[in-house]
Amino acid sequence: MAPAARQEFFDLSRLDVFIDRMVSQRACLDFAIAQTARLPGPILELGLGNGRTFHHLRERVAGREIFVFERAIAAHPESTPDEAHTLLGDVNETLPRALERFGPTASLIHADLGGHNLKKNDAFARSISPLVEPMLAPGGLMVSSDRMYFEALEELPLPKGAVAGRCFVYRR
Ligand SMILES: C[S@@+](CC[C@H](N)C(=O)[O-])C[C@H]1O[C@@H](n2cnc3c(N)ncnc32)[C@H](O)[C@@H]1O
């Protein structure tokens, strides 16, 4: 059997899934940054992790503050926000406090909070959707690695380069 035909019988490897996620994050973030460039409100990064996507945002965005939500900072030093832009703790607690502080002003929210357990990720995305939705400004975009469960946000078609199911984009 020709290699190209045999390929169809293989499941995606974890490496395939990881690469698809990274490529999709970059495509969706670049799209969302451009689409929201005229909005003045802050950018919210939910889940700092190693800090790669935070660093990407910081390199690509001008004129907007970036606030990071993370329960335990363990990022590369070059990708660690200063204290004033770090909201330390569980997002179930920090998101409601952030809504009191910022109101519905976020121009862009990026969430990458999940781990390897897809069922857990889905349940978590469902539970935090009502906490995320009110933070977005009109015209603001949300990019998420997991499907979200919003009442009033519109799901947008993915930009070129993003892989279906690996990233989701929503607009208020
Ligand atoms: C997959 S990593 C983020 C990776 C990041 N996008 C990057 O480019 O390096 C997910 C992060 O979300 C954080 N996280 C998960 N659940 C959280 C919660 N309930 N509250 C705050 N942070 C959480 C974890 O500590 C972890 O650092």
Coordinates of C-alpha atoms and ligand atoms in Angstrom, one line a residue:
M1 CA 0.0 0.0 0.0
A2 CA 1.3 3.5 -0.8
P3 CA 2.4 5.5 2.2
A4 CA 0.0 8.3 1.5
A5 CA -2.9 5.8 1.5
R6 CA -1.7 4.0 4.7
Q7 CA -1.5 7.3 6.5
E8 CA -5.3 7.5 6.6
F9 CA -5.4 4.5 8.9
F10 CA -3.2 6.1 11.6
D11 CA -4.6 7.9 14.6
L12 CA -3.1 11.2 15.3
S13 CA -0.1 10.9 17.6
R14 CA 0.2 13.1 20.7
L15 CA 3.0 15.0 18.7
D16 CA 0.5 15.6 15.9
V17 CA -2.1 17.0 18.4
F18 CA 0.5 19.1 20.1
I19 CA 1.8 20.6 16.9
D20 CA -1.8 21.3 15.7
R21 CA -2.5 23.0 19.0
M22 CA 0.6 25.3 18.8
V23 CA 0.0 26.2 15.1
S24 CA -3.7 26.9 15.8
Q25 CA -2.9 29.0 18.9
R26 CA -0.6 31.2 16.9
A27 CA -3.0 31.5 13.9
C28 CA -5.9 32.4 16.2
L29 CA -4.0 34.8 18.4
D30 CA -2.5 36.7 15.4
F31 CA -6.0 36.9 13.9
A32 CA -7.6 38.1 17.2
I33 CA -4.8 40.6 17.9
A34 CA -5.4 42.2 14.4
Q35 CA -9.2 42.1 14.7
T36 CA -9.2 43.8 18.1
A37 CA -6.3 46.3 17.4
R38 CA -8.6 49.3 17.7
L39 CA -10.0 48.3 21.1
P40 CA -8.2 50.0 24.0
G41 CA -9.2 47.5 26.7
P42 CA -6.8 45.0 28.3
I43 CA -5.8 41.6 27.1
L44 CA -6.4 38.7 29.6
E45 CA -4.2 35.6 29.4
L46 CA -5.8 32.7 31.3
G47 CA -3.1 30.1 32.1
L48 CA 0.5 31.3 31.9
G49 CA 2.2 27.8 31.9
N50 CA 5.6 28.1 30.3
G51 CA 4.7 31.6 29.1
R52 CA 5.0 31.0 25.3
T53 CA 1.6 32.5 24.4
F54 CA 2.1 35.3 26.9
H55 CA 5.4 36.1 25.2
H56 CA 3.8 35.9 21.8
L57 CA 1.1 38.4 22.9
R58 CA 3.7 40.7 24.4
E59 CA 5.8 40.7 21.3
R60 CA 2.8 41.3 18.9
V61 CA 0.6 43.7 20.8
A62 CA 1.3 47.4 21.2
G63 CA -0.6 49.8 23.5
R64 CA -2.7 47.4 25.4
E65 CA -2.0 46.0 28.9
I66 CA -1.8 42.2 29.3
F67 CA -2.9 40.7 32.6
V68 CA -2.1 37.1 33.4
F69 CA -4.2 34.7 35.4
E70 CA -2.3 31.7 36.9
R71 CA -2.5 29.7 40.1
A72 CA 1.3 29.0 40.3
I73 CA 3.9 30.9 38.3
A74 CA 6.5 28.5 36.8
A75 CA 7.3 30.3 33.5
H76 CA 10.5 31.0 31.7
P77 CA 11.9 34.2 33.3
E78 CA 11.6 36.1 30.0
S79 CA 8.0 35.2 29.8
T80 CA 6.9 36.1 33.4
P81 CA 4.7 39.2 33.8
D82 CA 5.4 41.7 36.5
E83 CA 3.5 41.6 39.8
A84 CA 1.1 44.4 38.8
H85 CA 0.0 42.3 35.8
T86 CA -0.3 39.0 37.5
L87 CA -3.6 37.8 39.0
L88 CA -2.4 34.9 41.1
G89 CA -4.9 32.2 42.2
D90 CA -7.6 30.0 40.9
V91 CA -9.5 31.6 38.0
N92 CA -12.8 30.6 39.8
E93 CA -11.8 33.3 42.3
T94 CA -9.7 35.7 40.3
L95 CA -12.1 36.1 37.4
P96 CA -15.0 37.4 39.5
R97 CA -12.6 39.8 41.2
A98 CA -11.3 40.9 37.8
L99 CA -14.8 41.6 36.6
E100 CA -15.3 44.0 39.6
R101 CA -12.0 45.7 38.8
F102 CA -12.1 45.9 35.0
G103 CA -15.8 45.6 34.1
P104 CA -16.7 44.4 30.6
T105 CA -13.6 45.9 29.0
A106 CA -11.3 43.1 27.8
S107 CA -10.4 43.5 24.1
L108 CA -9.0 39.9 23.9
I109 CA -9.1 37.0 26.2
H110 CA -7.0 33.9 25.6
A111 CA -7.6 30.8 27.6
D112 CA -5.3 27.8 27.6
L113 CA -6.0 26.2 31.0
G114 CA -6.4 22.6 30.1
G115 CA -4.2 19.5 30.7
H116 CA -4.2 16.1 29.1
N117 CA -7.7 14.9 30.2
L118 CA -10.1 16.1 27.6
K119 CA -13.2 15.3 29.6
K120 CA -11.9 17.3 32.5
N121 CA -10.9 20.2 30.2
D122 CA -14.4 20.2 28.7
A123 CA -16.1 20.2 32.2
F124 CA -13.8 23.0 33.3
A125 CA -14.4 25.1 30.2
R126 CA -18.2 24.7 30.8
S127 CA -17.8 25.8 34.4
I128 CA -15.7 28.9 33.7
S129 CA -17.6 30.1 30.6
P130 CA -20.1 32.2 32.7
L131 CA -17.1 33.8 34.4
V132 CA -15.3 34.7 31.2
E133 CA -18.3 35.9 29.1
P134 CA -19.1 39.1 31.0
M135 CA -15.4 40.3 30.9
L136 CA -15.4 40.8 27.1
A137 CA -15.9 44.3 25.6
P138 CA -18.3 44.7 22.7
G139 CA -16.3 43.7 19.6
G140 CA -13.8 41.8 21.8
L141 CA -12.6 38.3 20.9
M142 CA -11.9 35.3 23.0
V143 CA -9.5 32.6 21.8
S144 CA -9.7 29.2 23.6
S145 CA -8.0 25.9 23.3
D146 CA -11.2 24.3 24.5
R147 CA -14.8 24.7 23.3
M148 CA -16.5 27.3 25.5
Y149 CA -20.2 27.4 26.5
F150 CA -21.3 31.0 26.1
E151 CA -24.8 32.4 26.1
A152 CA -24.4 35.3 23.7
L153 CA -21.0 35.2 22.1
E154 CA -20.7 34.3 18.4
E155 CA -18.3 31.5 17.4
L156 CA -16.2 32.6 14.4
P157 CA -14.8 30.6 11.6
L158 CA -11.2 29.7 12.2
P159 CA -8.5 31.8 10.5
K160 CA -6.2 30.2 7.8
G161 CA -3.7 27.9 9.4
A162 CA -5.7 26.9 12.4
V163 CA -6.9 23.3 12.8
A164 CA -10.5 22.6 13.6
G165 CA -11.1 21.4 17.1
R166 CA -7.7 22.6 18.4
C167 CA -8.7 26.2 18.9
F168 CA -12.0 28.2 19.1
V169 CA -12.6 31.9 18.5
Y170 CA -15.6 33.8 19.9
R171 CA -16.8 37.4 19.5
R172 CA -19.1 39.7 21.5
Ligands
LIG1 C1 -1.3 24.5 29.2 S1 -0.7 25.6 30.4 C2 -0.7 27.1 29.5 C3 0.4 27.1 28.5 C4 0.7 28.5 27.9 N1 -0.4 28.9 27.0 C5 2.0 28.6 27.2 O1 2.1 29.0 26.0 O2 3.0 28.2 27.8 C6 -2.1 25.7 31.5 C7 -1.8 26.6 32.7 O3 -3.1 26.9 33.3 C8 -3.0 26.9 34.7 N2 -4.3 26.7 35.3 C9 -5.0 25.5 35.1 N3 -6.1 25.6 35.8 C10 -6.1 26.8 36.5 C11 -7.0 27.5 37.4 N4 -8.1 26.9 37.8 N5 -6.7 28.7 37.8 C12 -5.5 29.3 37.4 N6 -4.6 28.7 36.6 C13 -4.9 27.5 36.1 C14 -1.9 25.9 35.0 O4 -1.3 26.1 36.3 C15 -1.0 25.9 33.8 O5 0.1 26.7 34.1

